[in-house]
Amino acid sequence: MGSLSAANSKLCFDVFKEMNYDHMIENLIFSPLSLLSALAVVLFGARGDSASQMEKVLYLNELMRTANSSNSTCEQDTGVHSHIQALLSEIIKSSHSQVLMASGMFAEEAYPFLPKYLDCIEQLYKLKPENLDFKNNIEEARLQINSWIENKTKGEIKNLLLPNSLTSSDELVLVNVISFRGTWKYAFQKDQTTAMAFRLDEVTNEITYEKLSNWIGSANMKDTAVVLYLPQLRLHGYYEDLTSILAALGMTDVFNHSRTNLSGITAGGDLRVSKIIHKAMLEVIETGSEFTLNNQTSKFENPELFKVDHPFLFFILHKETKMILFYGRVCNP
């Protein structure tokens, strides 16, 4: 699964770089893992150049060639999709309900899904693609998608798609949402939470996959006591369409009606991806899973002081799989 974590990280930095062009001075958050899983569902049914472009942008091309074949009748040459699903299952299970993730695929009724595709996507990704009447009843389609999201997120996300979010020309719409409510191992003392100055300096964005790999390498990671000053974080990132960002990275054919080849999804294959809607939510406050009366750093000499009073980049990494769940930038908490 190591190659999947590399693909996840590289996609993360590519997408962040494109997002940064339009959000230079704003808070920014998204989930590269959640986005990767949503696009993998399309990749499963992509063929020809459409598949090649997706594999390249998602950094799965080498993995698709070298991964061991799966015993599943649903695999297309390799076990990549089974590996992705195994990662998702492990992360959700180990998060103890802190991570909530849902992906939906909705196609215009004129493009019925192939029965084999439906069976395989449900088997591999626990997802049931649906056909909706975008062409003749766009408002009803919007309400159905909103209802689906509300149900999947247990009421946490309501009315995600606003009126006019969809159009009658939409063909294939991907909806992807993820939320994380972080709990520290040791709770912060709420009576010590206070207002403090936060400098609005410019934050560097020159983070690469190589730098990240070096930082989180076992040789550079160690337990140490830290006196931490951190803003409460309640971040929401909503992107009503990521197709332009992915097209800028080289994934173009699946968005072009005359060039798309999704013949593994629907007969004819001329179905195009119209919209990729992504929402990421993160909440990190004082709450902890363990409470102590004594300062946890008191048993250490000279603990490190880490005061986050200026703009910063952050990521949330699943330690066991090395997958980046969230990546973002805080300019104004």
Coordinates of C-alpha atoms in Angstrom, one line a residue:
M1 CA 0.0 0.0 0.0
G2 CA 3.0 2.2 0.1
S3 CA 2.6 3.3 -3.5
L4 CA -0.9 4.3 -2.8
S5 CA 0.2 6.6 0.0
A6 CA 2.8 8.1 -2.4
A7 CA 0.0 8.6 -5.0
N8 CA -2.2 10.2 -2.4
S9 CA 0.5 12.6 -1.3
K10 CA 1.5 13.6 -4.9
L11 CA -2.1 14.2 -5.9
C12 CA -2.5 16.3 -2.7
F13 CA 0.2 18.7 -3.5
D14 CA -0.8 19.0 -7.2
V15 CA -4.4 19.9 -6.3
F16 CA -3.4 22.3 -3.5
K17 CA -1.1 24.1 -5.9
E18 CA -4.0 24.6 -8.4
M19 CA -6.4 25.6 -5.6
N20 CA -3.9 28.1 -4.3
Y21 CA -4.1 30.2 -7.5
D22 CA -7.7 31.1 -6.7
H23 CA -7.5 31.2 -2.9
M24 CA -4.3 33.0 -2.2
I25 CA -5.3 34.7 1.1
E26 CA -8.1 32.4 2.3
N27 CA -8.3 29.4 4.6
L28 CA -8.2 26.3 2.5
I29 CA -9.0 22.7 3.3
F30 CA -9.7 19.6 1.2
S31 CA -9.3 15.8 1.5
P32 CA -6.9 14.2 -1.1
L33 CA -7.9 10.7 0.1
S34 CA -11.6 11.4 -0.3
L35 CA -11.0 12.9 -3.7
L36 CA -8.8 10.0 -4.8
S37 CA -11.5 7.5 -3.8
A38 CA -14.2 9.3 -5.7
L39 CA -12.2 9.5 -8.8
A40 CA -11.1 5.9 -8.6
V41 CA -14.8 5.0 -9.0
V42 CA -14.8 6.7 -12.4
L43 CA -11.4 5.3 -13.3
F44 CA -12.8 1.8 -12.8
G45 CA -15.0 2.3 -15.8
A46 CA -12.7 4.5 -17.9
R47 CA -11.0 3.1 -21.0
G48 CA -8.4 4.2 -23.6
D49 CA -7.0 7.7 -23.3
S50 CA -9.5 8.6 -20.6
A51 CA -8.2 5.9 -18.4
S52 CA -4.5 6.7 -19.2
Q53 CA -5.0 10.4 -18.3
M54 CA -6.7 9.6 -15.0
E55 CA -4.1 7.0 -14.0
K56 CA -1.3 9.6 -14.7
V57 CA -3.0 12.5 -12.8
L58 CA -3.8 10.2 -9.9
Y59 CA -0.3 8.7 -9.9
L60 CA -1.7 5.2 -10.3
N61 CA -0.2 4.4 -13.7
E62 CA 2.8 2.6 -12.3
L63 CA 0.7 0.9 -9.6
M64 CA -1.8 -0.3 -12.2
R65 CA 1.0 -2.0 -14.1
T66 CA 2.8 -3.6 -11.2
A67 CA 0.1 -4.5 -8.6
N68 CA -0.6 -8.1 -8.0
S69 CA -3.8 -9.4 -9.6
S70 CA -6.8 -9.7 -7.4
N71 CA -9.0 -12.8 -7.1
S72 CA -12.0 -10.5 -7.6
T73 CA -13.9 -10.9 -10.9
C74 CA -14.4 -7.1 -10.8
E75 CA -10.7 -6.2 -11.1
Q76 CA -9.4 -4.8 -14.4
D77 CA -6.0 -6.4 -14.6
T78 CA -4.8 -5.4 -11.1
G79 CA -5.9 -5.2 -7.5
V80 CA -5.5 -1.5 -7.1
H81 CA -9.2 -0.9 -6.4
S82 CA -9.3 -3.6 -3.8
H83 CA -6.3 -1.9 -2.1
I84 CA -8.0 1.5 -2.1
Q85 CA -11.1 0.0 -0.5
A86 CA -9.0 -1.8 2.1
L87 CA -7.3 1.4 3.0
L88 CA -10.6 3.3 3.3
S89 CA -12.1 0.5 5.5
E90 CA -9.0 0.5 7.7
I91 CA -9.0 4.3 8.1
I92 CA -12.7 4.5 8.9
K93 CA -12.6 1.6 11.3
S94 CA -9.6 3.0 13.2
S95 CA -10.9 6.5 13.4
H96 CA -13.6 5.5 16.0
S97 CA -16.2 7.6 14.2
Q98 CA -14.1 10.7 14.1
V99 CA -14.0 10.5 10.3
L100 CA -17.2 10.5 8.3
M101 CA -16.9 10.0 4.5
A102 CA -19.4 9.6 1.7
S103 CA -19.2 9.5 -2.1
G104 CA -22.0 9.5 -4.6
M105 CA -22.2 9.1 -8.3
F106 CA -25.3 10.4 -10.2
A107 CA -25.9 10.1 -14.0
E108 CA -28.5 11.4 -16.3
E109 CA -31.2 8.8 -17.0
A110 CA -30.2 8.7 -20.7
Y111 CA -27.0 6.9 -19.6
P112 CA -28.0 3.8 -17.7
F113 CA -25.2 2.1 -15.7
L114 CA -24.0 -1.3 -16.9
P115 CA -25.1 -4.0 -14.6
K116 CA -21.6 -5.3 -14.1
Y117 CA -20.3 -1.9 -13.3
L118 CA -23.0 -1.5 -10.6
D119 CA -22.2 -4.8 -9.1
C120 CA -18.5 -4.2 -9.0
I121 CA -18.6 -0.7 -7.6
E122 CA -21.0 -1.8 -4.8
Q123 CA -18.6 -4.8 -4.1
L124 CA -15.4 -2.7 -4.2
Y125 CA -16.5 0.7 -2.9
K126 CA -19.8 0.0 -1.1
L127 CA -21.4 2.6 -3.4
K128 CA -24.6 2.5 -5.4
P129 CA -24.5 4.8 -8.5
E130 CA -27.9 6.3 -9.3
N131 CA -29.6 7.6 -12.5
L132 CA -31.5 10.9 -12.1
D133 CA -33.5 13.0 -14.5
F134 CA -31.2 16.0 -14.9
K135 CA -32.6 16.9 -18.3
N136 CA -36.3 17.2 -17.4
N137 CA -36.4 17.6 -13.6
I138 CA -33.3 19.2 -12.4
E139 CA -34.8 20.5 -9.1
E140 CA -36.0 17.1 -8.1
A141 CA -32.5 15.7 -8.9
R142 CA -30.9 18.3 -6.7
L143 CA -33.3 17.5 -3.8
Q144 CA -32.6 13.8 -4.2
I145 CA -28.8 14.3 -4.0
N146 CA -29.2 16.6 -1.0
S147 CA -31.4 14.0 0.7
W148 CA -28.8 11.3 -0.1
I149 CA -26.0 13.4 1.5
E150 CA -28.0 14.2 4.6
N151 CA -28.8 10.6 5.1
K152 CA -25.2 9.4 4.5
T153 CA -23.8 12.1 6.9
K154 CA -26.4 11.3 9.6
G155 CA -27.8 14.8 9.3
E156 CA -24.4 16.6 9.6
I157 CA -24.5 18.1 6.1
K158 CA -27.8 19.5 4.9
N159 CA -28.7 21.3 1.7
L160 CA -25.2 20.9 0.2
L161 CA -26.4 21.8 -3.3
L162 CA -28.0 25.2 -3.6
P163 CA -30.6 26.1 -6.2
N164 CA -29.0 26.3 -9.7
S165 CA -26.0 24.2 -8.6
L166 CA -26.9 21.7 -11.3
T167 CA -28.0 22.2 -14.9
S168 CA -30.1 20.2 -17.4
S169 CA -27.0 19.5 -19.4
D170 CA -25.2 17.7 -16.6
E171 CA -24.5 14.0 -17.4
L172 CA -22.4 12.6 -14.6
V173 CA -22.1 14.3 -11.2
L174 CA -19.7 13.2 -8.5
V175 CA -20.5 14.3 -4.9
N176 CA -17.9 13.7 -2.2
V177 CA -18.0 14.8 1.4
I178 CA -15.8 14.2 4.4
S179 CA -15.7 15.5 8.0
F180 CA -13.4 15.0 10.9
R181 CA -14.0 15.9 14.6
G182 CA -10.6 15.6 16.2
T183 CA -10.1 14.4 19.7
W184 CA -6.7 14.9 21.4
K185 CA -5.3 12.0 23.5
Y186 CA -5.1 14.5 26.4
A187 CA -7.7 17.2 26.6
F188 CA -6.8 20.9 26.8
Q189 CA -8.0 22.7 29.8
K190 CA -10.9 24.9 28.7
D191 CA -10.2 27.5 31.4
Q192 CA -6.9 28.1 29.7
T193 CA -8.4 28.9 26.3
T194 CA -8.1 32.6 25.7
A195 CA -8.0 35.1 22.9
M196 CA -4.5 35.8 21.5
A197 CA -3.0 37.7 18.6
F198 CA -2.7 35.9 15.3
R199 CA -0.3 37.4 12.8
L200 CA -1.6 37.5 9.2
D201 CA 1.8 36.9 7.6
E202 CA 2.1 35.2 4.2
V203 CA 2.6 31.5 4.5
T204 CA 4.9 29.5 2.3
N205 CA 3.3 26.9 0.0
E206 CA 6.5 25.3 -1.2
I207 CA 5.8 21.9 0.2
T208 CA 6.6 18.8 -1.9
Y209 CA 6.1 15.1 -1.6
E210 CA 9.8 14.6 -1.1
K211 CA 9.9 17.1 1.8
L212 CA 6.9 15.5 3.4
S213 CA 8.4 12.0 3.1
N214 CA 11.5 13.2 4.8
W215 CA 9.6 14.9 7.6
I216 CA 7.5 11.9 8.5
G217 CA 10.3 9.3 8.0
S218 CA 10.9 7.2 11.1
A219 CA 14.4 8.7 11.5
N220 CA 12.8 12.2 12.0
M221 CA 9.8 11.3 14.1
K222 CA 10.2 11.0 17.9
D223 CA 8.1 11.5 21.0
T224 CA 8.7 14.7 22.8
A225 CA 7.0 17.0 25.3
V226 CA 5.5 20.1 23.8
V227 CA 3.8 23.2 25.3
L228 CA 1.4 23.8 22.5
Y229 CA -0.6 27.0 21.7
L230 CA -3.0 26.3 18.9
P231 CA -6.1 28.1 17.6
Q232 CA -9.4 26.3 17.8
L233 CA -10.0 25.0 14.2
R234 CA -13.4 24.8 12.6
L235 CA -12.7 24.7 8.9
H236 CA -15.1 24.2 6.0
G237 CA -14.0 23.8 2.4
Y238 CA -16.6 23.6 -0.3
Y239 CA -15.8 23.3 -4.0
E240 CA -18.8 23.3 -6.3
D241 CA -16.8 21.9 -9.2
L242 CA -13.2 20.6 -9.3
T243 CA -13.2 19.6 -13.0
S244 CA -11.2 22.7 -14.0
I245 CA -8.5 21.9 -11.5
L246 CA -8.2 18.3 -12.6
A247 CA -8.3 19.4 -16.3
A248 CA -5.3 21.7 -15.6
L249 CA -3.4 18.7 -14.2
G250 CA -4.0 16.8 -17.4
M251 CA -7.3 14.9 -16.9
T252 CA -9.2 16.4 -19.8
D253 CA -10.9 13.7 -21.9
V254 CA -13.5 12.6 -19.3
F255 CA -14.8 16.1 -19.2
N256 CA -15.2 16.4 -23.0
H257 CA -18.3 14.8 -24.6
S258 CA -16.5 14.2 -27.9
R259 CA -13.4 12.5 -26.3
T260 CA -14.6 10.8 -23.2
N261 CA -14.5 7.0 -23.0
L262 CA -16.4 5.7 -20.0
S263 CA -17.5 2.5 -21.8
G264 CA -17.0 0.5 -18.7
I265 CA -19.7 2.6 -17.0
T266 CA -22.4 2.9 -19.6
A267 CA -23.0 1.5 -23.1
G268 CA -21.4 3.7 -25.8
G269 CA -19.1 5.3 -23.3
D270 CA -19.8 8.9 -24.4
L271 CA -20.8 9.9 -20.9
R272 CA -18.8 12.9 -19.6
V273 CA -18.1 13.9 -16.0
S274 CA -20.0 17.2 -15.6
K275 CA -19.2 18.2 -12.0
I276 CA -17.1 17.0 -9.1
I277 CA -18.4 18.5 -5.9
H278 CA -16.3 18.3 -2.8
K279 CA -16.8 19.3 0.8
A280 CA -14.4 18.9 3.6
M281 CA -15.0 19.8 7.3
L282 CA -12.5 19.8 10.1
E283 CA -13.1 20.5 13.8
V284 CA -10.3 20.4 16.4
I285 CA -11.0 22.0 19.8
E286 CA -10.0 21.3 23.4
T287 CA -11.7 17.9 23.7
G288 CA -9.5 14.9 24.6
S289 CA -10.1 11.2 25.2
E290 CA -8.2 11.4 28.5
F291 CA -8.4 14.0 31.2
T292 CA -5.6 14.8 33.7
L293 CA -5.3 17.4 36.5
N294 CA -1.6 17.7 36.0
N295 CA 0.2 19.3 33.1
Q296 CA 1.4 16.4 31.0
T297 CA 4.7 18.2 30.3
S298 CA 5.6 18.5 34.0
K299 CA 7.5 15.2 34.0
F300 CA 9.8 16.3 31.2
E301 CA 12.6 18.8 31.5
N302 CA 12.7 21.7 29.1
P303 CA 9.6 20.9 26.9
E304 CA 9.5 22.4 23.4
L305 CA 7.4 25.6 23.0
F306 CA 5.3 25.5 19.9
K307 CA 3.2 28.6 19.5
V308 CA 0.9 28.7 16.4
D309 CA 0.2 32.4 16.2
H310 CA 0.7 32.9 12.4
P311 CA -0.6 31.4 9.2
F312 CA 0.3 27.8 8.7
L313 CA -0.1 24.7 6.5
F314 CA -1.4 21.6 8.1
F315 CA -2.2 18.0 7.2
I316 CA -3.8 15.1 9.0
L317 CA -2.1 11.9 8.4
H318 CA -3.3 8.4 9.1
K319 CA -0.3 7.0 10.9
E320 CA -0.6 3.3 10.0
T321 CA -1.2 3.8 6.2
K322 CA 0.6 7.1 5.7
M323 CA -2.4 8.5 3.9
I324 CA -3.2 12.2 4.0
L325 CA -6.8 12.6 5.1
F326 CA -6.8 16.4 5.1
Y327 CA -4.5 19.1 3.8
G328 CA -4.9 22.8 4.1
R329 CA -3.8 26.3 5.1
V330 CA -5.0 28.5 7.9
C331 CA -4.6 32.2 7.3
N332 CA -7.3 33.5 9.7
P333 CA -8.7 31.1 12.4

